Amino acid sequence: MALDLGGGRRLVLAVGEEGWFWLVAGAAAAGLLLALSRYERGLVPRSVGRVLLALRLAAAAALVVAMLEPVARRSWAEQVVGRVVVGVDLSGSMETVDDRRPGEEQERLRTAEGLAPEGDGHGGEPARRAGISARILRGPALAELAREHELEAIGFARAASSGSVSDLAGALDRGEAPGDGLATDWGPVLDRAIGSEGAAPVLGVVLLTDGRRNAPGGGEDSRAGELARRGVPVFPVLVGSTVPPRDAAVSAIRAPASAFAGDTAAVLVEVKADGYDPGAEIPVTLEVPGSDTLREVVRAGPDGVRAVAAFRVPMDRAGAVELVAGVEPPGGSDGRPENDRRSAIVRVGDEPARVLLVDGEARWEFRYLRNALERDRRVDLDAVLLAPPPPSEGSEPTYASTLPGDSGEGSRSDGPDPINAYDVIILGDVPPGLAPPDLWDRLDAFVSERGGTLVIAAGPRGWPGGWSGVESARAMLPVLDPRAVAVDRSAVDPSRAAIPPGVAVVPGDSAGESPGDWPMLQFAADPGRSRAAWEGLAPLGWALAGRAKPGASALVVVDEGSGEDGGASGVVVAAQPFGLGKVLWVGTDGTWRWRLRVGDAYHHRFWGQVVRWAAEGPTAGGNRLVRFGPDRPELPEGVPVSLRAEFSEEAPGVSPELIAAARIFEEGGDGTPDRDGREPVALVPLRASPDRPRTFEASAPHLPSGRYVAVLDVPELAGVLEEAGLSAPEASFEVSPEETDELVELAADRDALDRLASITGGRVVRDFEAGLLPALIAPRAVEETRTAEVPLWDTPAGLLAFFGLMAAEWIVRKRAGLP
C-alpha cells in the first residue's frame, strides 16, 4: 500500500496484505469505544465523556497506525561519477625482460605519452614487464582517468587482492604477487566489475597484462557476455612483446606415475629453446637418486618448436623417486633461469602385480602370453582355462577350470569376491557358452567398485557376435561397433614374403607421444624409433576395429598405409576409465606374431607394460607385514589425499574392526617427519575396504602446499612390529599448486585479449599506446535514483505519544471517579 504525496514523496505501508486485518480491527475497536462512551454518559459530565472518547480513539488510531508500519519514502535523481576497474597482472611472467623486442617498439615505449618516465640508471636496456606496468600506473594517462572517474585497482595472479593504484605500482616494483604468482587469472577482476551492486556504476575495465591466462577453470566467455549485456567494455593493455625472449627451459617432463623395482622407465624431457640459432646444441640432464646424472643433447629449432630428449631410467629401489630434469642454455644466455629445472616423482613398488589370466581354450595367444608373464618376476600370475585340454592319465590338471570363488557349477560362495584380490584380470577369448552366468556382473564390480583393471584380449569365439548383445559387456567396452578388419590374403609384402598377409597397426598420433600415459606403446626411448619398430611388426592375422567411445583413448589404430581404414573407425586397442578402475580393449588374438624374428623384444614389452600400466598405483611404502601410502606421490592443492594400507597374510589379528589411523606430519628439511614435540597436521582414521580384503582406506583433508609424511598407526600391531624389528610404515607425498606454463610460455599473447575486447565492445592497446585510455573511456556522469526512507511506526516519538494518550485517559478517568 502506498500513497503518493507529490514531490517524490510517498507514504508506504509496509505491513503488506495483513493491513486490511488491522484496519478492520481498528474499526471494531472504535465501535466498542463508542458503545463504552454511551454507557458512561450517565456517570460523568458530557464534556468529560467527550475528552475520554477522544483520548481513547486517538490511542486506538495510534496503535492501528503502528501495526500498519508506515514508512515515509523520498526519491530524487543524482548525478554519479562513473567507476573504472583497473586490473594489474602481478604474476611471475611479468618479471620477464623482452630482450628480443623490436627496436621500433622499444623506442616508442621509451617516448610514449601517458607513461611515467623511465627511472634513472635504466641505460636504455629493455625493461621488465612489471616495470612497464608500474610506469603506466604512475603515468599521466591513469592520473587523468583518476580525475575523471573513480578508480578501483585489483592485482591478480593465481589469486587476486584489492589495493590502491600506488600500492599496486609498489608491488610491481617489488615483484610481489597474491598467492604464489605461478598462474594468471583475471577472472576476479571481471567478477568485481559484474558484481559490485550498490557502488558507482562501472564504465569500463582496464587490464594491464601480458595476456597469458593459464589458471585452471574457464567461464571467460560467460563473464564477457555479462559485461557486454551491462554495457561495460574491457580495454586490455598488452604489456610485453609477442616475440618470445631468448630462453631455454624444461617445458615438461613425461614419466610414468608408477613403476616396479627393476623396471626401466621411459622418460621424455620436453625442451623449449626460443631465440637461439636453429641447430644450436642444448645439453639436457636428468638427475636420478642413487645413480649418475644422465645426459642427452637436443638441438634448438624455430621459436615455438619443442625438442624432446629421451631417457631410459632404471628404477632400482622402491619408494618415491624424484627425477629432476635440467637444461644448460647455450652461451649462458637465458631469460628466466628459474625455469631451467623441473621434477617428476615416480612411485616405485617392489610388490608383484597380481594378475588373473582367463581364457576359453589354450590358443596360441594364451600360451605365449602366459609364458611371457610367468617369466616376469614382477608378475604374480594365476591362469584359468574354462575348457582345458584333458590331462594325461595319472597327472594333475595344468590349469584351473573355474574362476576363483566359483564352485564347479558356475555358482559362487558368499562373502567377498576372491577376484578382488587381483590387480589385473585379462579376459581372453571366452565364448558365452563357457562363461559362468554372472561373469560380467563380477567383472563390472571388480572394475567399477574395487578399482581393478580389466584387459579384454579379444578372440573370434567371443567377439564381435558372442558378447555384443550383453548390455554390461557393451558398457565396459571402450570401442563401439567392433568389426573384423578385412584381410586380402593375396596381398603379400614383397619385402617380407615369408610373413603372411594381415592387418598392420600403429600407435594413434596423440597416444604414441605420451609415454607416461601409455608406456605399452613405447618400443624405444626415442619416439621416432618407437614408431619405426611398430611399423616393422608382423601384421595381425585377425583384428577387430571400431570407434573409440567418448571419453576413451584410441591407442593403436589400423595403419592407413595398409589400405584399411585407420581413422576414427579403425581403433584396434583402446582404453577408458570405468567407475574406480579402467578397461583396456585389445582387439586381436595375434600379438604373439610380433615375436617373429625378434623373440620377446616387443611382445613381452607390450604385455609387460600393459600389466604395469594396469596395476599402477602400487602402495610404495611399508614393510613385509603392511604396505602403506598415498595413491599418488604428487597432487595439486584442493585435492584430498587418498591413503591405503594393505596387510599381508603374515600380519596377525587383521579384521574389519581393526583400529588404524594415519598421522600426517610436515616433512623436515632432512626428509623425515617433523614430529619433535609437534602435533600432526592431520589425524585420519582408516576404514576397512568393502571390496578389498585386508585393505584399509582413508581420504585425508585438503592440505596446503608442502611436503608431508604419512605414518601408519595400528596399536594392535605395535608389539608385532617391534618384535620383528620393523618400524612403523610411512610414506611421503607432496602437495603443490596446480602446474601451469607461467614461466615457460613467455611471449605476450593477445589472442584471448582480442576476444575479450571484441565481445565487450572494447579495444586492445599496446603498452606504448596506454595514453589512449582517457579518450577511450570518456568521462560520463550517470543519473541514478536515490531513495531515503524514514520509518514512522517505531520511532521514540511515536511510542511516547501512544503512552502519553494512555496516561492522559487514565488521569481523566480517575478524576471523574470511574474505575
Coordinates of C-alpha atoms in Angstrom, one line a residue, residues 279-793:
G279 CA 70.6 -26.3 -34.6
A280 CA 72.3 -24.9 -31.5
E281 CA 73.2 -27.7 -29.1
I282 CA 71.4 -27.7 -25.8
P283 CA 72.6 -30.2 -23.1
V284 CA 69.7 -31.9 -21.2
T285 CA 70.4 -33.6 -17.8
L286 CA 68.3 -36.0 -15.8
E287 CA 69.2 -36.5 -12.1
V288 CA 68.3 -39.9 -10.7
P289 CA 68.7 -40.5 -7.0
G290 CA 71.5 -43.0 -6.3
S291 CA 72.9 -43.1 -9.8
D292 CA 74.9 -40.9 -12.1
T293 CA 73.3 -38.0 -13.9
L294 CA 72.0 -38.9 -17.4
R295 CA 72.8 -36.6 -20.2
E296 CA 71.4 -36.0 -23.7
V297 CA 71.8 -33.3 -26.3
V298 CA 69.0 -31.7 -28.3
R299 CA 69.1 -29.1 -31.0
A300 CA 67.2 -25.8 -30.9
G301 CA 64.6 -25.2 -33.6
P302 CA 62.5 -22.2 -34.6
D303 CA 60.6 -20.3 -31.9
G304 CA 57.7 -22.4 -30.5
V305 CA 59.1 -25.8 -31.6
R306 CA 59.8 -28.1 -28.7
A307 CA 62.7 -30.6 -28.8
V308 CA 62.5 -33.8 -26.9
A309 CA 65.2 -35.7 -25.0
A310 CA 64.5 -39.4 -24.4
F311 CA 65.9 -41.2 -21.4
R312 CA 65.7 -44.9 -20.2
V313 CA 65.9 -44.8 -16.4
P314 CA 66.5 -47.9 -14.3
M315 CA 64.2 -48.0 -11.3
D316 CA 66.4 -49.9 -8.9
R317 CA 64.9 -49.0 -5.5
A318 CA 61.3 -48.9 -4.1
G319 CA 59.7 -45.8 -2.9
A320 CA 59.1 -42.3 -4.3
V321 CA 61.8 -41.5 -6.8
E322 CA 62.2 -37.8 -7.7
L323 CA 63.6 -37.3 -11.2
V324 CA 64.9 -33.8 -11.9
A325 CA 65.4 -32.6 -15.5
G326 CA 67.5 -29.6 -16.3
V327 CA 68.8 -27.7 -19.4
E328 CA 72.0 -25.8 -19.9
P329 CA 71.3 -22.7 -22.1
P330 CA 73.8 -22.2 -24.9
G331 CA 76.3 -19.4 -24.2
G332 CA 74.8 -18.8 -20.8
S333 CA 72.1 -16.5 -22.2
D334 CA 68.8 -17.3 -20.5
G335 CA 65.8 -15.1 -19.9
R336 CA 64.4 -16.9 -16.9
P337 CA 66.9 -19.2 -15.2
E338 CA 64.2 -20.4 -12.7
N339 CA 62.5 -22.5 -15.5
D340 CA 65.7 -24.5 -16.3
R341 CA 64.7 -27.4 -14.0
R342 CA 61.6 -29.4 -13.5
S343 CA 60.9 -32.5 -11.5
A344 CA 58.6 -35.5 -11.5
I345 CA 58.0 -38.2 -8.9
V346 CA 57.8 -41.9 -9.9
R347 CA 56.4 -44.2 -7.3
V348 CA 58.3 -47.5 -7.4
G349 CA 56.9 -50.6 -5.8
D350 CA 58.5 -53.9 -5.1
E351 CA 55.4 -56.0 -4.8
P352 CA 54.5 -58.0 -7.9
A353 CA 51.3 -57.2 -9.8
R354 CA 48.6 -59.9 -9.1
V355 CA 47.2 -61.0 -12.5
L356 CA 44.4 -63.4 -13.3
L357 CA 44.5 -64.7 -16.9
V358 CA 41.3 -66.2 -18.1
D359 CA 40.7 -67.9 -21.5
G360 CA 38.4 -70.4 -23.1
E361 CA 41.0 -72.7 -24.6
A362 CA 44.8 -72.9 -24.9
R363 CA 45.0 -70.9 -28.1
W364 CA 48.4 -69.5 -29.3
E365 CA 47.7 -66.1 -27.8
F366 CA 47.1 -67.6 -24.4
R367 CA 50.2 -69.8 -24.5
Y368 CA 52.6 -67.1 -25.4
L369 CA 51.1 -64.6 -23.1
R370 CA 51.1 -67.0 -20.1
N371 CA 54.7 -67.9 -20.8
A372 CA 55.8 -64.3 -21.0
L373 CA 54.0 -63.3 -17.8
E374 CA 55.1 -66.4 -16.0
R375 CA 58.8 -65.5 -16.6
D376 CA 58.2 -61.9 -15.4
R377 CA 59.3 -61.7 -11.8
R378 CA 57.2 -58.6 -11.3
V379 CA 54.0 -60.5 -12.0
D380 CA 52.2 -63.0 -9.8
L381 CA 50.2 -64.9 -12.3
D382 CA 47.2 -67.3 -11.9
A383 CA 45.8 -68.8 -15.1
V384 CA 42.3 -70.3 -15.7
L385 CA 41.2 -72.3 -18.8
L386 CA 37.4 -72.8 -18.8
A387 CA 37.8 -75.6 -21.4
P388 CA 41.2 -77.1 -20.6
P389 CA 42.7 -80.0 -22.5
P390 CA 42.2 -83.3 -20.7
P391 CA 45.2 -84.2 -18.5
S392 CA 47.1 -87.3 -19.4
E393 CA 46.4 -90.4 -17.3
G394 CA 47.6 -90.1 -13.7
S395 CA 48.6 -86.4 -14.0
E396 CA 47.1 -83.3 -12.4
P397 CA 45.4 -80.6 -14.5
T398 CA 47.8 -77.9 -15.6
Y399 CA 45.2 -75.1 -15.2
A400 CA 42.3 -74.3 -13.0
S401 CA 39.0 -74.6 -14.9
T402 CA 36.8 -72.3 -12.8
L403 CA 37.1 -68.7 -11.7
P404 CA 38.3 -68.1 -8.1
G405 CA 35.3 -68.4 -5.8
D406 CA 33.2 -70.5 -8.2
S407 CA 32.1 -74.0 -7.4
G408 CA 32.2 -76.3 -10.3
E409 CA 28.7 -75.4 -11.4
G410 CA 29.0 -71.7 -12.0
S411 CA 27.7 -70.6 -8.6
R412 CA 29.8 -68.6 -6.2
S413 CA 30.1 -68.8 -2.5
D414 CA 29.0 -66.0 -0.2
G415 CA 31.5 -63.4 1.1
P416 CA 33.9 -61.0 -0.6
D417 CA 34.6 -61.9 -4.3
P418 CA 38.0 -63.6 -4.5
I419 CA 38.7 -62.0 -7.8
N420 CA 39.0 -58.7 -5.9
A421 CA 42.4 -59.9 -4.6
Y422 CA 43.9 -59.3 -8.1
D423 CA 45.1 -56.1 -9.6
V424 CA 44.5 -57.1 -13.2
I425 CA 42.2 -59.5 -15.0
I426 CA 43.0 -60.4 -18.6
L427 CA 39.9 -61.9 -20.2
G428 CA 40.7 -63.8 -23.4
D429 CA 38.6 -65.5 -26.0
V430 CA 35.7 -66.8 -23.8
P431 CA 32.5 -67.6 -25.6
P432 CA 29.2 -67.2 -23.7
G433 CA 28.7 -70.9 -23.6
L434 CA 31.8 -71.4 -21.4
A435 CA 31.4 -68.4 -19.2
P436 CA 29.7 -68.5 -15.8
P437 CA 26.3 -66.7 -15.8
D438 CA 27.5 -63.9 -13.5
L439 CA 30.8 -63.3 -15.3
W440 CA 30.1 -59.7 -16.4
D441 CA 28.4 -58.7 -13.2
R442 CA 31.5 -59.8 -11.3
L443 CA 33.9 -58.0 -13.8
D444 CA 31.8 -54.9 -13.5
A445 CA 32.1 -54.8 -9.7
F446 CA 35.8 -55.7 -9.9
V447 CA 36.5 -52.6 -12.1
S448 CA 33.9 -50.0 -11.1
E449 CA 33.8 -50.7 -7.3
R450 CA 37.1 -52.4 -6.4
G451 CA 39.1 -50.2 -8.9
G452 CA 40.8 -53.0 -10.7
T453 CA 41.8 -53.1 -14.4
L454 CA 40.1 -55.4 -17.0
V455 CA 42.1 -56.2 -20.1
I456 CA 39.9 -57.7 -22.9
A457 CA 42.1 -59.7 -25.2
A458 CA 39.5 -60.5 -27.9
G459 CA 39.2 -63.6 -30.0
P460 CA 36.8 -64.7 -32.7
R461 CA 34.7 -67.0 -30.5
G462 CA 33.6 -64.3 -28.1
W463 CA 33.7 -61.2 -30.4
P464 CA 32.1 -59.5 -32.1
G465 CA 29.0 -61.6 -32.1
G466 CA 29.2 -63.6 -28.8
W467 CA 29.0 -60.8 -26.3
S468 CA 27.7 -57.9 -28.3
G469 CA 24.2 -58.4 -27.1
V470 CA 25.1 -58.3 -23.4
E471 CA 24.5 -54.8 -22.1
S472 CA 27.1 -55.0 -19.2
A473 CA 29.7 -56.2 -21.7
R474 CA 29.0 -53.4 -24.1
A475 CA 29.1 -50.8 -21.3
M476 CA 32.6 -51.8 -20.3
L477 CA 33.9 -51.9 -23.9
P478 CA 36.0 -48.8 -24.8
V479 CA 35.0 -49.1 -28.5
L480 CA 31.7 -49.0 -30.4
D481 CA 30.7 -51.5 -33.1
P482 CA 33.9 -53.5 -33.3
R483 CA 34.1 -55.4 -36.7
A484 CA 36.6 -57.7 -38.2
V485 CA 39.1 -55.9 -40.5
A486 CA 39.2 -57.5 -43.9
V487 CA 42.5 -59.1 -44.9
D488 CA 43.5 -59.6 -48.5
R489 CA 45.2 -63.0 -48.4
S490 CA 46.8 -62.4 -51.7
A491 CA 48.5 -59.1 -50.7
V492 CA 51.9 -60.4 -49.8
D493 CA 54.6 -57.8 -49.0
P494 CA 57.4 -58.5 -51.4
S495 CA 60.0 -57.2 -48.9
R496 CA 58.7 -59.7 -46.3
A497 CA 57.4 -62.5 -48.4
A498 CA 57.7 -65.0 -45.6
I499 CA 55.2 -63.1 -43.5
P500 CA 51.6 -63.9 -44.1
P501 CA 49.3 -61.0 -45.0
G502 CA 47.4 -59.3 -42.2
V503 CA 46.5 -56.0 -40.6
A504 CA 49.3 -53.5 -39.9
V505 CA 48.7 -51.4 -36.8
V506 CA 50.5 -48.4 -35.4
P507 CA 50.0 -46.2 -32.3
G508 CA 47.5 -43.3 -32.6
D509 CA 49.1 -39.9 -33.1
S510 CA 48.4 -38.5 -29.6
A511 CA 48.8 -41.7 -27.7
G512 CA 52.2 -42.5 -29.2
E513 CA 53.7 -39.3 -27.9
S514 CA 52.7 -39.9 -24.3
P515 CA 55.0 -42.5 -22.7
G516 CA 53.9 -41.5 -19.2
D517 CA 50.3 -42.2 -20.0
W518 CA 50.7 -45.2 -22.3
P519 CA 54.0 -47.0 -21.7
M520 CA 52.9 -50.1 -23.5
L521 CA 53.2 -48.2 -26.8
Q522 CA 56.9 -47.3 -26.3
F523 CA 59.2 -49.8 -28.0
A524 CA 62.2 -47.4 -27.9
A525 CA 63.2 -44.4 -25.9
D526 CA 63.1 -42.1 -28.9
P527 CA 59.5 -41.7 -30.3
G528 CA 60.7 -41.9 -33.9
R529 CA 62.5 -45.2 -33.3
S530 CA 59.5 -46.5 -31.4
R531 CA 57.2 -45.6 -34.3
A532 CA 59.6 -47.4 -36.7
A533 CA 59.5 -50.5 -34.5
W534 CA 55.7 -50.6 -34.7
E535 CA 55.8 -50.2 -38.5
G536 CA 58.2 -53.2 -38.7
L537 CA 55.9 -55.6 -36.7
A538 CA 54.4 -58.6 -38.3
P539 CA 50.8 -57.8 -39.4
L540 CA 47.9 -59.3 -37.4
G541 CA 46.1 -62.2 -38.9
W542 CA 42.8 -61.2 -37.3
A543 CA 41.8 -57.9 -35.8
L544 CA 38.6 -56.2 -34.7
A545 CA 38.4 -52.4 -35.1
G546 CA 35.8 -49.9 -34.1
R547 CA 35.2 -46.3 -33.0
A548 CA 36.5 -45.1 -29.6
K549 CA 33.7 -44.2 -27.2
P550 CA 33.5 -40.6 -25.9
G551 CA 36.0 -40.4 -23.1
A552 CA 38.0 -43.4 -24.3
S553 CA 41.5 -43.1 -25.7
A554 CA 42.5 -44.6 -29.1
L555 CA 45.9 -46.2 -28.5
V556 CA 46.5 -48.4 -31.6
V557 CA 44.9 -48.0 -35.0
V558 CA 45.0 -49.7 -38.3
D559 CA 47.9 -48.3 -40.3
E560 CA 46.5 -46.0 -43.1
G561 CA 49.3 -47.1 -45.3
S562 CA 47.9 -50.7 -45.2
G563 CA 45.0 -49.6 -47.3
E564 CA 42.5 -50.2 -44.5
D565 CA 40.6 -47.5 -42.5
G566 CA 42.9 -46.1 -39.9
G567 CA 40.7 -43.3 -39.0
A568 CA 38.1 -42.9 -36.3
S569 CA 36.6 -46.4 -37.0
G570 CA 39.9 -48.2 -37.2
V571 CA 40.7 -48.4 -33.5
V572 CA 42.2 -51.8 -32.5
V573 CA 43.5 -51.0 -29.0
A574 CA 41.6 -48.5 -26.7
A575 CA 41.3 -47.7 -23.0
Q576 CA 38.7 -46.0 -20.9
P577 CA 38.1 -45.2 -17.2
F578 CA 35.2 -47.2 -15.8
G579 CA 34.0 -46.4 -12.3
L580 CA 37.0 -46.5 -10.0
G581 CA 39.0 -48.6 -12.4
K582 CA 39.8 -48.9 -16.1
V583 CA 39.3 -51.2 -19.1
L584 CA 41.7 -51.9 -21.9
W585 CA 40.5 -53.4 -25.2
V586 CA 43.0 -55.4 -27.3
G587 CA 41.1 -56.3 -30.5
T588 CA 43.2 -59.1 -31.7
D589 CA 44.4 -62.6 -30.9
G590 CA 47.6 -62.3 -32.8
T591 CA 50.1 -60.3 -30.7
W592 CA 52.1 -63.5 -30.5
R593 CA 53.0 -62.9 -34.1
W594 CA 55.1 -59.9 -33.0
R595 CA 57.7 -62.4 -31.8
L596 CA 58.6 -63.2 -35.4
R597 CA 62.4 -62.9 -35.7
V598 CA 62.7 -60.8 -32.6
G599 CA 61.5 -63.1 -29.8
D600 CA 60.3 -61.3 -26.7
A601 CA 61.6 -57.9 -27.7
Y602 CA 58.2 -56.4 -28.5
H603 CA 55.6 -59.0 -27.5
H604 CA 56.8 -59.1 -23.9
R605 CA 57.5 -55.4 -23.7
F606 CA 53.9 -54.7 -24.8
W607 CA 52.2 -57.1 -22.4
G608 CA 54.6 -56.4 -19.6
Q609 CA 53.9 -52.7 -19.8
V610 CA 50.2 -53.4 -20.1
V611 CA 50.3 -55.2 -16.8
R612 CA 52.4 -52.4 -15.2
W613 CA 50.0 -49.7 -16.5
A614 CA 47.0 -51.8 -15.4
A615 CA 48.4 -52.4 -11.9
E616 CA 49.8 -48.9 -11.4
G617 CA 49.2 -47.3 -8.1
P618 CA 51.2 -49.8 -6.0
T619 CA 51.4 -48.9 -2.4
A620 CA 55.1 -47.9 -2.3
G621 CA 55.9 -47.6 1.5
G622 CA 55.8 -50.1 4.3
N623 CA 57.3 -53.5 5.1
R624 CA 56.6 -57.2 4.7
L625 CA 53.6 -57.0 7.1
V626 CA 51.9 -54.0 5.7
R627 CA 52.2 -51.8 2.6
F628 CA 51.1 -48.2 3.1
G629 CA 51.0 -44.9 1.2
P630 CA 49.0 -42.4 -0.8
D631 CA 47.5 -43.2 -4.2
R632 CA 49.8 -40.6 -5.8
P633 CA 53.1 -39.1 -4.7
E634 CA 52.2 -35.7 -6.1
L635 CA 48.9 -34.0 -6.1
P636 CA 47.6 -30.5 -6.6
E637 CA 46.2 -28.2 -3.9
G638 CA 42.5 -28.7 -3.3
V639 CA 42.5 -32.5 -3.9
P640 CA 42.0 -34.8 -1.0
V641 CA 44.8 -37.3 -0.3
S642 CA 43.7 -41.0 -0.6
L643 CA 45.7 -43.3 1.7
R644 CA 45.7 -47.1 1.7
A645 CA 47.1 -49.8 3.9
E646 CA 47.3 -53.4 2.7
F647 CA 48.1 -56.0 5.3
S648 CA 49.8 -59.2 4.3
E649 CA 48.6 -62.7 5.4
E650 CA 51.5 -62.7 8.0
A651 CA 50.0 -59.7 9.9
P652 CA 48.0 -61.2 12.8
G653 CA 44.7 -60.0 14.1
V654 CA 43.6 -58.1 10.9
S655 CA 39.8 -57.9 10.8
P656 CA 37.4 -55.2 9.6
E657 CA 37.2 -53.9 13.2
L658 CA 41.0 -53.2 13.3
I659 CA 41.8 -49.7 14.6
A660 CA 44.1 -47.9 12.2
A661 CA 44.9 -44.3 11.6
A662 CA 47.4 -42.2 9.6
R663 CA 49.2 -39.3 11.3
I664 CA 50.3 -36.7 8.7
F665 CA 53.4 -34.6 9.5
E666 CA 55.1 -31.8 7.6
E667 CA 58.4 -33.2 6.3
G668 CA 61.5 -31.8 7.8
G669 CA 64.5 -30.4 5.9
D670 CA 66.2 -33.8 6.0
G671 CA 63.2 -35.6 4.5
T672 CA 62.0 -37.1 7.8
P673 CA 58.7 -36.3 9.6
D674 CA 59.0 -33.1 11.7
R675 CA 57.4 -34.7 14.8
D676 CA 59.6 -33.5 17.7
G677 CA 57.1 -32.3 20.2
R678 CA 54.6 -31.3 17.5
E679 CA 51.1 -32.4 16.8
P680 CA 50.4 -33.9 13.3
V681 CA 48.7 -31.6 10.9
A682 CA 46.1 -34.3 10.4
L683 CA 45.0 -37.5 12.1
V684 CA 42.9 -39.6 9.6
P685 CA 41.2 -42.9 10.7
L686 CA 41.3 -45.7 8.1
R687 CA 38.3 -47.9 7.4
A688 CA 38.2 -51.4 6.1
S689 CA 37.6 -51.5 2.3
P690 CA 34.4 -53.3 1.4
D691 CA 35.9 -54.6 -1.8
R692 CA 39.5 -55.4 -1.0
P693 CA 40.3 -58.0 1.7
R694 CA 42.8 -56.9 4.4
T695 CA 42.8 -53.4 3.0
F696 CA 42.1 -50.2 4.8
E697 CA 41.5 -46.8 3.2
A698 CA 41.0 -43.2 4.1
S699 CA 40.7 -39.8 2.5
A700 CA 42.7 -37.0 4.2
P701 CA 41.5 -33.4 4.2
H702 CA 42.8 -30.8 1.8
L703 CA 46.4 -29.8 2.7
P704 CA 48.3 -26.6 1.8
S705 CA 51.3 -26.8 -0.4
G706 CA 54.3 -28.6 1.1
R707 CA 56.0 -32.0 1.6
Y708 CA 54.4 -34.4 4.1
V709 CA 55.0 -37.8 5.6
A710 CA 52.1 -40.1 6.5
V711 CA 52.8 -42.5 9.3
L712 CA 50.6 -45.5 9.9
D713 CA 49.5 -46.1 13.5
V714 CA 48.0 -49.5 14.3
P715 CA 48.1 -50.0 18.1
E716 CA 47.3 -53.7 18.0
L717 CA 50.3 -54.4 15.7
A718 CA 52.8 -52.1 17.5
G719 CA 54.2 -55.0 19.5
V720 CA 54.4 -57.3 16.5
L721 CA 56.3 -54.7 14.5
E722 CA 58.7 -54.1 17.4
E723 CA 59.4 -57.9 17.8
A724 CA 60.0 -58.2 14.1
G725 CA 62.4 -55.2 14.2
L726 CA 60.2 -53.2 11.9
S727 CA 59.4 -49.5 12.1
A728 CA 56.0 -48.0 11.7
P729 CA 55.2 -47.8 7.9
E730 CA 55.4 -44.4 6.5
A731 CA 55.2 -42.8 3.0
S732 CA 55.9 -39.3 1.8
F733 CA 54.0 -37.1 -0.7
E734 CA 53.9 -33.6 -2.0
V735 CA 51.1 -31.1 -2.4
S736 CA 51.8 -28.3 -4.8
P737 CA 49.8 -25.6 -6.7
E738 CA 48.4 -26.9 -10.0
E739 CA 51.2 -26.6 -12.5
T740 CA 50.9 -24.0 -15.3
D741 CA 53.2 -22.7 -18.1
E742 CA 53.5 -19.3 -16.4
L743 CA 57.3 -19.4 -16.6
V744 CA 57.6 -21.4 -19.9
E745 CA 55.4 -19.6 -22.4
L746 CA 56.9 -16.1 -22.2
A747 CA 55.8 -14.4 -25.3
A748 CA 52.9 -11.9 -24.8
D749 CA 49.7 -13.3 -26.2
R750 CA 46.9 -11.0 -27.4
D751 CA 44.5 -13.7 -28.7
A752 CA 42.5 -14.0 -25.5
L753 CA 42.6 -10.3 -25.0
D754 CA 41.3 -9.6 -28.5
R755 CA 38.4 -12.0 -27.9
L756 CA 37.6 -10.4 -24.6
A757 CA 37.6 -6.9 -26.1
S758 CA 35.6 -7.9 -29.1
I759 CA 32.8 -9.4 -27.0
T760 CA 32.5 -6.5 -24.7
G761 CA 33.0 -3.7 -27.3
G762 CA 36.4 -2.6 -26.0
R763 CA 39.8 -2.5 -27.7
V764 CA 43.3 -3.9 -27.1
V765 CA 46.0 -1.3 -26.9
R766 CA 49.7 -1.9 -26.7
D767 CA 51.7 -0.8 -23.7
F768 CA 53.2 2.1 -25.6
E769 CA 49.6 3.2 -26.5
A770 CA 48.4 3.5 -22.9
G771 CA 48.0 7.2 -23.4
L772 CA 44.8 6.4 -25.5
L773 CA 42.9 5.2 -22.4
P774 CA 41.4 8.5 -21.3
A775 CA 40.0 9.1 -24.8
L776 CA 38.6 5.5 -24.9
I777 CA 36.9 5.8 -21.6
A778 CA 35.3 9.2 -21.8
P779 CA 34.0 10.9 -18.6
R780 CA 30.3 10.3 -18.2
A781 CA 28.1 11.2 -15.3
V782 CA 25.4 8.7 -14.7
E783 CA 22.0 9.7 -13.4
E784 CA 21.0 7.4 -10.6
T785 CA 17.8 7.4 -8.5
R786 CA 18.5 7.7 -4.8
T787 CA 15.9 6.8 -2.2
A788 CA 15.7 7.6 1.5
E789 CA 13.2 6.0 3.9
V790 CA 12.1 7.1 7.4
P791 CA 10.0 4.6 9.4
L792 CA 7.2 6.4 11.3
W793 CA 5.8 3.5 13.3

